[in-house]
XYZ file of N, CA and C in Angstrom:
597
model
N -6.621 10.283 -65.333
C -7.967 10.524 -65.786
C -7.982 11.728 -66.705
N -8.716 11.596 -67.803
C -8.771 12.669 -68.761
C -10.194 13.182 -68.837
N -10.325 14.452 -69.129
C -11.640 15.048 -69.281
C -11.694 15.688 -70.654
N -12.598 15.210 -71.517
C -12.617 15.683 -72.889
C -14.042 15.860 -73.353
N -14.299 16.923 -74.090
C -15.626 17.144 -74.632
C -15.835 16.239 -75.830
N -16.943 15.506 -75.839
C -17.221 14.618 -76.953
C -17.437 15.431 -78.219
N -16.990 14.907 -79.371
C -17.033 15.605 -80.640
C -18.431 15.581 -81.222
N -19.044 16.748 -81.528
C -20.372 16.755 -82.140
C -20.279 16.666 -83.657
N -21.236 15.980 -84.277
C -21.379 15.944 -85.722
C -22.800 16.326 -86.070
N -23.044 16.710 -87.323
C -24.385 17.046 -87.767
C -25.257 15.802 -87.797
N -26.548 15.938 -87.483
C -27.431 14.767 -87.488
C -27.801 14.361 -88.901
N -27.868 13.073 -89.120
C -28.361 12.562 -90.389
C -29.857 12.283 -90.289
N -30.271 11.758 -89.144
C -31.689 11.584 -88.910
C -31.920 11.421 -87.425
N -33.185 11.600 -87.021
C -33.543 11.523 -85.609
C -34.351 10.262 -85.374
N -33.927 9.486 -84.416
C -34.688 8.294 -84.045
C -35.892 8.705 -83.214
N -36.983 7.965 -83.353
C -38.150 8.207 -82.507
C -38.443 6.945 -81.715
N -37.440 6.585 -80.935
C -37.518 5.354 -80.177
C -37.388 5.654 -78.690
N -37.657 4.632 -77.866
C -37.403 4.771 -76.445
C -36.834 3.484 -75.914
N -36.185 3.569 -74.751
C -35.520 2.399 -74.181
C -36.146 2.022 -72.855
N -35.876 0.799 -72.431
C -36.322 0.311 -71.134
C -35.135 0.315 -70.187
N -35.242 1.035 -69.078
C -34.133 1.152 -68.140
C -34.095 -0.059 -67.217
N -32.906 -0.307 -66.684
C -32.740 -1.383 -65.705
C -31.779 -0.937 -64.630
N -31.786 -1.627 -63.498
C -30.930 -1.227 -62.384
C -29.469 -1.299 -62.766
N -29.071 -2.335 -63.485
C -27.701 -2.453 -63.976
C -27.755 -3.242 -65.272
N -27.516 -2.562 -66.375
C -27.670 -3.196 -67.669
C -26.423 -3.993 -68.019
N -26.596 -5.265 -68.303
C -25.486 -6.124 -68.699
C -25.980 -7.061 -69.776
N -25.242 -7.141 -70.868
C -25.681 -7.967 -71.975
C -24.926 -9.280 -72.005
N -25.635 -10.337 -72.375
C -25.003 -11.626 -72.521
C -24.744 -11.965 -73.981
N -25.141 -11.075 -74.873
C -24.945 -11.323 -76.295
C -23.498 -11.063 -76.695
N -23.145 -11.527 -77.881
C -21.790 -11.342 -78.384
C -21.689 -10.022 -79.144
N -20.504 -9.404 -79.120
C -20.352 -8.158 -79.866
C -20.456 -8.411 -81.358
N -20.946 -7.418 -82.086
C -21.130 -7.542 -83.521
C -20.644 -6.291 -84.233
N -20.362 -6.445 -85.514
C -20.023 -5.301 -86.344
C -21.255 -4.432 -86.496
N -21.086 -3.134 -86.412
C -22.213 -2.215 -86.528
C -22.824 -2.312 -87.917
N -24.135 -2.163 -88.037
C -24.760 -2.197 -89.365
C -24.297 -1.022 -90.216
N -24.335 -1.208 -91.527
C -23.905 -0.141 -92.435
C -24.778 1.096 -92.306
N -25.985 0.913 -91.793
C -26.900 2.035 -91.637
C -26.614 2.865 -90.390
N -25.604 2.454 -89.590
C -25.283 3.196 -88.374
C -24.969 4.642 -88.718
N -25.658 5.542 -88.073
C -25.462 6.964 -88.320
C -24.899 7.610 -87.073
N -23.791 8.305 -87.218
C -23.195 9.028 -86.102
C -23.746 10.437 -86.125
N -24.571 10.762 -85.167
C -25.245 12.046 -85.168
C -24.955 12.849 -83.927
N -25.336 14.098 -83.972
C -25.160 14.986 -82.833
C -26.215 14.689 -81.780
N -25.849 14.903 -80.536
C -26.768 14.649 -79.432
C -28.037 15.481 -79.597
N -29.176 14.913 -79.253
C -30.441 15.615 -79.434
C -30.869 16.395 -78.188
N -30.403 15.991 -77.032
C -30.822 16.647 -75.790
C -29.871 17.762 -75.407
N -30.388 18.709 -74.632
C -29.557 19.812 -74.171
C -28.886 19.452 -72.851
N -27.913 20.255 -72.456
C -27.256 20.068 -71.170
C -25.940 19.341 -71.285
N -25.121 19.453 -70.249
C -23.835 18.773 -70.198
C -23.855 17.735 -69.083
N -23.415 16.523 -69.411
C -23.347 15.445 -68.426
C -21.954 14.823 -68.449
N -21.564 14.243 -67.324
C -20.272 13.569 -67.206
C -20.462 12.065 -67.376
N -19.583 11.463 -68.162
C -19.624 10.027 -68.397
C -18.260 9.436 -68.065
N -18.274 8.314 -67.375
C -17.046 7.580 -67.087
C -17.061 6.288 -67.890
N -16.059 6.126 -68.739
C -15.933 4.922 -69.556
C -14.762 4.112 -69.008
N -15.078 2.959 -68.465
C -14.089 2.089 -67.830
C -13.843 0.895 -68.747
N -12.627 0.802 -69.305
C -12.292 -0.265 -70.258
C -11.236 -1.177 -69.646
N -11.575 -2.462 -69.533
C -10.625 -3.465 -69.047
C -10.119 -4.282 -70.231
N -8.795 -4.388 -70.349
C -8.191 -5.155 -71.447
C -7.873 -6.567 -70.984
N -8.150 -7.535 -71.834
C -7.938 -8.945 -71.514
C -6.454 -9.250 -71.306
N -6.192 -10.232 -70.472
C -4.811 -10.689 -70.274
C -4.309 -11.503 -71.460
N -5.187 -11.779 -72.422
C -4.777 -12.435 -73.668
C -4.363 -11.423 -74.727
N -4.511 -10.158 -74.406
C -4.167 -9.088 -75.338
C -2.654 -8.863 -75.338
N -2.091 -8.202 -76.368
C -0.658 -7.896 -76.389
C -0.247 -7.003 -75.219
N 1.057 -7.011 -74.914
C 1.569 -6.190 -73.817
C 1.335 -4.703 -74.077
N 1.488 -4.266 -75.308
C 1.278 -2.861 -75.666
C 0.627 -2.799 -77.041
N -0.128 -1.730 -77.268
C -0.687 -1.515 -78.604
C -0.408 -0.070 -79.016
N -0.352 0.138 -80.317
C -0.168 1.494 -80.845
C -1.429 2.006 -81.520
N -2.465 1.168 -81.587
C -3.706 1.551 -82.247
C -4.431 2.644 -81.473
N -5.227 3.417 -82.184
C -6.081 4.433 -81.566
C -7.467 3.834 -81.364
N -8.079 4.150 -80.219
C -9.372 3.581 -79.847
C -10.407 4.690 -79.744
N -11.563 4.468 -80.368
C -12.674 5.413 -80.288
C -13.901 4.747 -79.695
N -14.847 5.560 -79.215
C -16.084 5.029 -78.640
C -17.287 5.782 -79.197
N -18.393 5.070 -79.248
C -19.676 5.641 -79.639
C -20.743 4.949 -78.809
N -21.526 5.719 -78.066
C -22.593 5.114 -77.266
C -23.746 6.081 -77.141
N -24.914 5.546 -76.759
C -26.081 6.420 -76.650
C -27.324 5.661 -76.257
N -28.458 6.351 -76.420
C -29.741 5.780 -76.002
C -30.614 5.478 -77.220
N -31.843 5.013 -76.959
C -32.738 4.596 -78.034
C -33.460 5.763 -78.680
N -33.237 6.985 -78.198
C -33.867 8.155 -78.797
C -32.981 8.792 -79.865
N -31.811 8.233 -80.105
C -30.904 8.823 -81.081
C -29.871 9.740 -80.470
N -29.883 9.903 -79.151
C -28.864 10.718 -78.486
C -27.554 9.950 -78.422
N -26.449 10.603 -78.780
C -25.178 9.901 -78.884
C -24.029 10.694 -78.273
N -23.058 9.967 -77.741
C -21.764 10.519 -77.345
C -20.730 9.858 -78.241
N -19.965 10.655 -78.934
C -19.028 10.149 -79.938
C -17.648 10.729 -79.684
N -16.678 9.849 -79.497
C -15.290 10.261 -79.335
C -14.425 9.391 -80.245
N -13.950 9.921 -81.372
C -13.214 9.099 -82.330
C -11.852 8.635 -81.839
N -11.279 9.344 -80.859
C -9.961 8.957 -80.347
C -9.887 9.259 -78.859
N -9.805 8.211 -78.046
C -9.627 8.387 -76.609
C -8.176 8.774 -76.341
N -7.983 9.930 -75.731
C -6.625 10.403 -75.475
C -6.081 9.737 -74.213
N -4.873 9.254 -74.312
C -4.241 8.527 -73.210
C -2.986 9.261 -72.765
N -2.652 9.125 -71.494
C -1.467 9.778 -70.936
C -0.268 8.836 -70.876
N -0.509 7.541 -70.987
C 0.566 6.566 -70.831
C 0.622 5.633 -72.028
N 1.826 5.199 -72.364
C 1.990 4.233 -73.449
C 1.468 2.859 -73.051
N 1.172 2.687 -71.771
C 0.637 1.417 -71.286
C -0.882 1.341 -71.364
N -1.497 2.380 -71.923
C -2.956 2.353 -72.067
C -3.360 1.205 -72.984
N -4.425 0.541 -72.621
C -4.957 -0.602 -73.372
C -3.968 -1.764 -73.425
N -3.031 -1.811 -72.466
C -2.055 -2.903 -72.424
C -2.678 -4.139 -71.788
N -1.990 -5.232 -71.899
C -2.434 -6.505 -71.350
C -2.785 -6.383 -69.868
N -3.970 -6.899 -69.478
C -4.440 -6.911 -68.082
C -4.614 -5.504 -67.492
N -4.769 -4.505 -68.316
C -4.866 -3.134 -67.800
C -6.324 -2.712 -67.633
N -6.475 -1.635 -66.899
C -7.792 -1.041 -66.677
C -7.658 0.460 -66.892
N -8.362 0.989 -67.886
C -8.263 2.410 -68.244
C -9.598 3.093 -68.038
N -9.542 4.281 -67.441
C -10.743 5.049 -67.160
C -10.668 6.376 -67.910
N -11.739 6.705 -68.616
C -11.809 7.950 -69.375
C -13.030 8.731 -68.936
N -12.839 10.020 -68.720
C -13.934 10.907 -68.346
C -14.312 11.735 -69.572
N -15.561 11.604 -70.009
C -16.057 12.358 -71.154
C -17.145 13.314 -70.700
N -17.193 14.458 -71.315
C -18.247 15.435 -71.048
C -19.031 15.630 -72.329
N -20.326 15.495 -72.235
C -21.156 15.668 -73.422
C -22.590 15.916 -73.035
N -23.440 16.255 -73.994
C -24.857 16.452 -73.716
C -25.482 15.195 -73.102
N -26.552 15.373 -72.378
C -27.137 14.294 -71.590
C -27.940 13.320 -72.455
N -27.975 12.068 -72.011
C -28.767 11.029 -72.679
C -29.711 10.395 -71.680
N -30.601 9.560 -72.188
C -31.364 8.667 -71.335
C -30.511 7.413 -71.130
N -31.131 6.324 -70.691
C -30.372 5.113 -70.394
C -29.562 4.637 -71.606
N -28.278 4.378 -71.394
C -27.418 3.880 -72.460
C -27.850 2.469 -72.844
N -28.033 2.225 -74.144
C -28.440 0.885 -74.586
C -27.648 0.411 -75.801
N -26.713 1.220 -76.307
C -25.804 0.700 -77.323
C -24.410 1.262 -77.100
N -23.406 0.463 -77.475
C -22.008 0.860 -77.291
C -21.157 0.212 -78.369
N -20.301 1.020 -79.004
C -19.388 0.508 -80.023
C -17.969 1.008 -79.758
N -17.007 0.140 -80.029
C -15.591 0.493 -80.011
C -15.084 0.551 -81.443
N -14.070 1.400 -81.655
C -13.443 1.526 -82.976
C -11.934 1.487 -82.799
N -11.283 0.615 -83.563
C -9.836 0.488 -83.472
C -9.214 0.878 -84.804
N -8.295 1.837 -84.760
C -7.556 2.239 -85.945
C -6.104 1.801 -85.756
N -5.742 0.664 -86.302
C -4.413 0.089 -86.131
C -4.467 -1.416 -86.286
N -3.322 -2.021 -86.503
C -3.270 -3.456 -86.796
C -3.068 -4.323 -85.556
N -2.936 -3.706 -84.372
C -2.718 -4.492 -83.154
C -3.914 -5.400 -82.867
N -3.639 -6.578 -82.352
C -4.691 -7.528 -82.007
C -5.198 -7.247 -80.585
N -5.776 -6.064 -80.404
C -6.259 -5.658 -79.082
C -7.517 -6.436 -78.722
N -7.567 -6.927 -77.467
C -8.710 -7.714 -77.006
C -9.287 -7.069 -75.738
N -10.306 -6.222 -75.858
C -10.947 -5.689 -74.652
C -11.733 -6.786 -73.947
N -11.812 -6.686 -72.639
C -12.558 -7.678 -71.862
C -13.944 -7.153 -71.524
N -14.015 -6.041 -70.802
C -15.306 -5.447 -70.454
C -15.253 -3.936 -70.620
N -16.438 -3.355 -70.772
C -16.583 -1.903 -70.823
C -17.760 -1.524 -69.934
N -17.572 -0.505 -69.119
C -18.651 0.022 -68.274
C -18.800 1.507 -68.540
N -20.045 1.947 -68.724
C -20.339 3.370 -68.897
C -21.230 3.790 -67.751
N -20.808 4.804 -67.015
C -21.592 5.268 -65.871
C -21.714 6.786 -65.909
N -22.782 7.254 -65.283
C -23.055 8.684 -65.177
C -23.989 8.876 -63.992
N -23.939 10.022 -63.329
C -24.799 10.223 -62.159
C -26.290 10.101 -62.448
N -26.703 10.349 -63.691
C -28.133 10.396 -64.000
C -28.665 9.145 -64.683
N -27.822 8.136 -64.907
C -28.282 6.915 -65.569
C -27.712 5.698 -64.838
N -28.309 4.537 -65.097
C -27.781 3.290 -64.544
C -26.520 2.893 -65.310
N -25.618 2.207 -64.618
C -24.388 1.744 -65.258
C -24.705 0.691 -66.310
N -24.120 0.858 -67.480
C -24.263 -0.116 -68.566
C -22.946 -0.866 -68.698
N -23.007 -2.191 -68.729
C -21.806 -3.015 -68.794
C -21.873 -3.948 -69.998
N -20.779 -3.999 -70.743
C -20.710 -4.850 -71.932
C -19.472 -5.734 -71.860
N -19.652 -7.005 -72.216
C -18.557 -7.979 -72.166
C -18.113 -8.304 -73.586
N -16.842 -8.004 -73.875
C -16.283 -8.268 -75.197
C -15.560 -9.615 -75.237
N -14.374 -9.680 -74.625
C -13.546 -10.890 -74.657
C -13.289 -11.374 -76.085
N -13.080 -10.446 -76.984
C -12.798 -10.799 -78.375
C -12.020 -9.671 -79.029
N -11.310 -9.999 -80.095
C -10.542 -9.000 -80.827
C -11.471 -7.992 -81.496
N -10.971 -6.773 -81.697
C -11.734 -5.732 -82.361
C -11.274 -5.645 -83.823
N -12.181 -5.782 -84.785
C -11.777 -5.623 -86.185
C -11.202 -4.227 -86.434
N -10.344 -4.132 -87.391
C -9.712 -2.851 -87.698
C -10.652 -1.958 -88.503
N -10.667 -0.673 -88.138
C -11.444 0.344 -88.857
C -12.920 -0.044 -88.993
N -13.484 -0.560 -87.928
C -14.890 -0.982 -87.928
C -15.500 -0.708 -86.556
N -16.697 -0.140 -86.533
C -17.413 -0.003 -85.267
C -17.880 -1.394 -84.844
N -17.560 -1.768 -83.605
C -17.785 -3.138 -83.148
C -18.328 -3.095 -81.721
N -19.490 -3.713 -81.502
C -20.044 -3.662 -80.146
C -21.439 -4.228 -80.039
N -22.281 -3.520 -79.292
C -23.585 -4.040 -78.894
C -24.674 -3.002 -79.132
N -25.848 -3.509 -79.473
C -27.033 -2.661 -79.584
C -28.181 -3.389 -78.909
N -28.497 -2.990 -77.673
C -29.572 -3.611 -76.896
C -30.801 -2.720 -76.804
N -30.865 -1.702 -77.643
C -31.994 -0.778 -77.569
C -33.292 -1.477 -77.979
N -34.355 -1.116 -77.314
C -35.683 -1.621 -77.649
C -36.337 -0.603 -78.574
N -36.434 -0.942 -79.846
C -36.963 -0.015 -80.840
C -38.451 -0.249 -81.060
N -39.179 0.830 -81.178
C -40.609 0.771 -81.443
C -40.937 1.825 -82.493
N -41.884 1.545 -83.392
C -42.231 2.551 -84.403
C -42.916 3.749 -83.777
N -42.891 4.854 -84.483
C -43.566 6.058 -84.004
C -45.068 5.795 -83.918
N -45.743 6.423 -82.948
C -47.192 6.225 -82.859
C -47.896 6.759 -84.093
N -48.955 6.056 -84.504
C -49.708 6.479 -85.684
C -50.499 7.743 -85.374
N -50.731 8.597 -86.386
C -51.541 9.806 -86.128
C -52.968 9.417 -85.787
N -53.672 10.244 -85.031
C -55.050 9.909 -84.660
C -55.940 9.877 -85.892
N -56.986 9.049 -85.863
C -57.890 8.978 -87.022
C -58.692 10.272 -87.156
N -59.189 10.561 -88.357
C -60.009 11.780 -88.538
C -61.314 11.656 -87.769
N -61.924 12.769 -87.404
C -63.204 12.705 -86.671
C -64.268 12.037 -87.535
N -65.187 11.305 -86.897
C -66.215 10.589 -87.663
C -67.191 11.559 -88.331
N -67.680 11.158 -89.491
C -68.684 11.947 -90.205
C -70.047 11.629 -89.608
N -70.868 12.663 -89.296
C -72.207 12.387 -88.726
C -73.035 11.514 -89.657
N -73.752 10.587 -89.063
C -74.601 9.709 -89.868
C -75.822 10.469 -90.361
N -76.510 9.872 -91.350
C -77.698 10.528 -91.924
C -78.770 10.734 -90.872
N -78.818 9.819 -89.881
C -79.850 9.930 -88.847
C -79.623 11.145 -87.972
N -78.362 11.623 -87.867
C -78.067 12.757 -87.010
C -78.170 14.083 -87.734
N -78.288 14.041 -89.052
C -78.354 15.290 -89.804
C -79.744 15.898 -89.747
N -79.813 17.220 -89.627
C -81.090 17.941 -89.617
C -81.475 18.231 -91.059
N -82.667 17.831 -91.504
C -83.084 18.124 -92.883
C -83.007 19.621 -93.167
N -82.658 19.935 -94.400
C -82.457 21.343 -94.760
C -83.725 22.161 -94.594
N -84.888 21.598 -94.930
C -86.123 22.372 -94.839
C -86.463 22.694 -93.390
N -86.113 21.746 -92.447
C -86.372 22.026 -91.034
C -85.442 23.108 -90.524
N -84.244 23.105 -91.018
C -83.276 24.126 -90.585
C -83.723 25.505 -91.065
N -84.182 25.585 -92.310
C -84.671 26.869 -92.840
C -85.933 27.312 -92.113
N -86.775 26.339 -91.799
C -88.023 26.677 -91.111
C -87.754 27.271 -89.741
N -86.664 26.852 -89.088
C -86.361 27.389 -87.765
C -85.632 28.723 -87.841
N -84.955 29.005 -88.953
C -84.175 30.235 -89.073
C -85.010 31.394 -89.597
N -85.979 31.126 -90.512
C -86.768 32.206 -91.145
C -87.536 33.025 -90.112
N -88.238 32.395 -89.141
C -88.941 33.228 -88.147
C -88.001 34.157 -87.374
N -86.843 33.692 -87.076
C -85.892 34.535 -86.358
C -85.482 35.724 -87.196
N -85.286 35.502 -88.479
C -84.884 36.608 -89.365
C -86.031 37.622 -89.508
N -87.293 37.117 -89.609
C -88.432 38.019 -89.744
C -88.620 38.856 -88.483
N -88.488 38.230 -87.314
C -88.658 38.993 -86.070
C -87.595 40.051 -85.920
N -86.385 39.758 -86.386
C -85.308 40.740 -86.320
C -85.586 41.897 -87.243
N -86.202 41.622 -88.402
C -86.506 42.701 -89.346
C -87.591 43.621 -88.819
N -88.587 43.042 -88.118
C -89.691 43.838 -87.543
C -89.157 44.766 -86.481
N -88.242 44.271 -85.643
C -87.675 45.106 -84.589
C -86.802 46.198 -85.197
C-alpha cells in the first residue's frame, strides 16, 4: 500500500454544480473518452482526506505491463483528486487477474461522481473494475472491462449538472395608485417646518 499526496494544479474554472449521493454508486454505462473541455483543476475544498483506489485488472489483460497509470476523480462541484502516475512497488502491478490498492491523500470532496484513468504506454491493459472509497463519502464503483486508449483520459462522468441559480429579480416599482401626490406631501411637511421655526 502506498500513501501519496495528490498533485495540485491551478484552477481553470470553478464548477457551480452539485451531485446526488447514493448508498453505493455503481454505473452501468460504458466508459468513454473524456471531453476535450475536461479541465484538471485544483481542489476547491479545504482539509485533507484519505482515498482508497482499488483497481482490478481483467484476466484478459497481459501478464505484465510497463505503462504508467494515472487517475482523476472528483465531485460535481469541481473538486478533484489528480494523480498523473500511480506509484507501484511491484512489477506485477496491473498484471493479469491482479488487484491493486492505492492510498491517496488529498483535499476533501463531496460524493465522487466522475472517474478517469490515463495510460501512458502501448500495453493493451484492460482494467475490470475501479472502486473509490473514503470515510466521509459512499463508495463509488465503475466497471471498465475494456482496453484503455493510450495518452487519453478514459472513464465515466455520472455527475448531475445543474445551472447556477438565477439572480433575484429587482424590487417592484410602486404603482401610480400607491404614490403620494407631490402637493399632498408638501402640504403635510410645510406645517411641521413652520412649527419648528416658531419654536
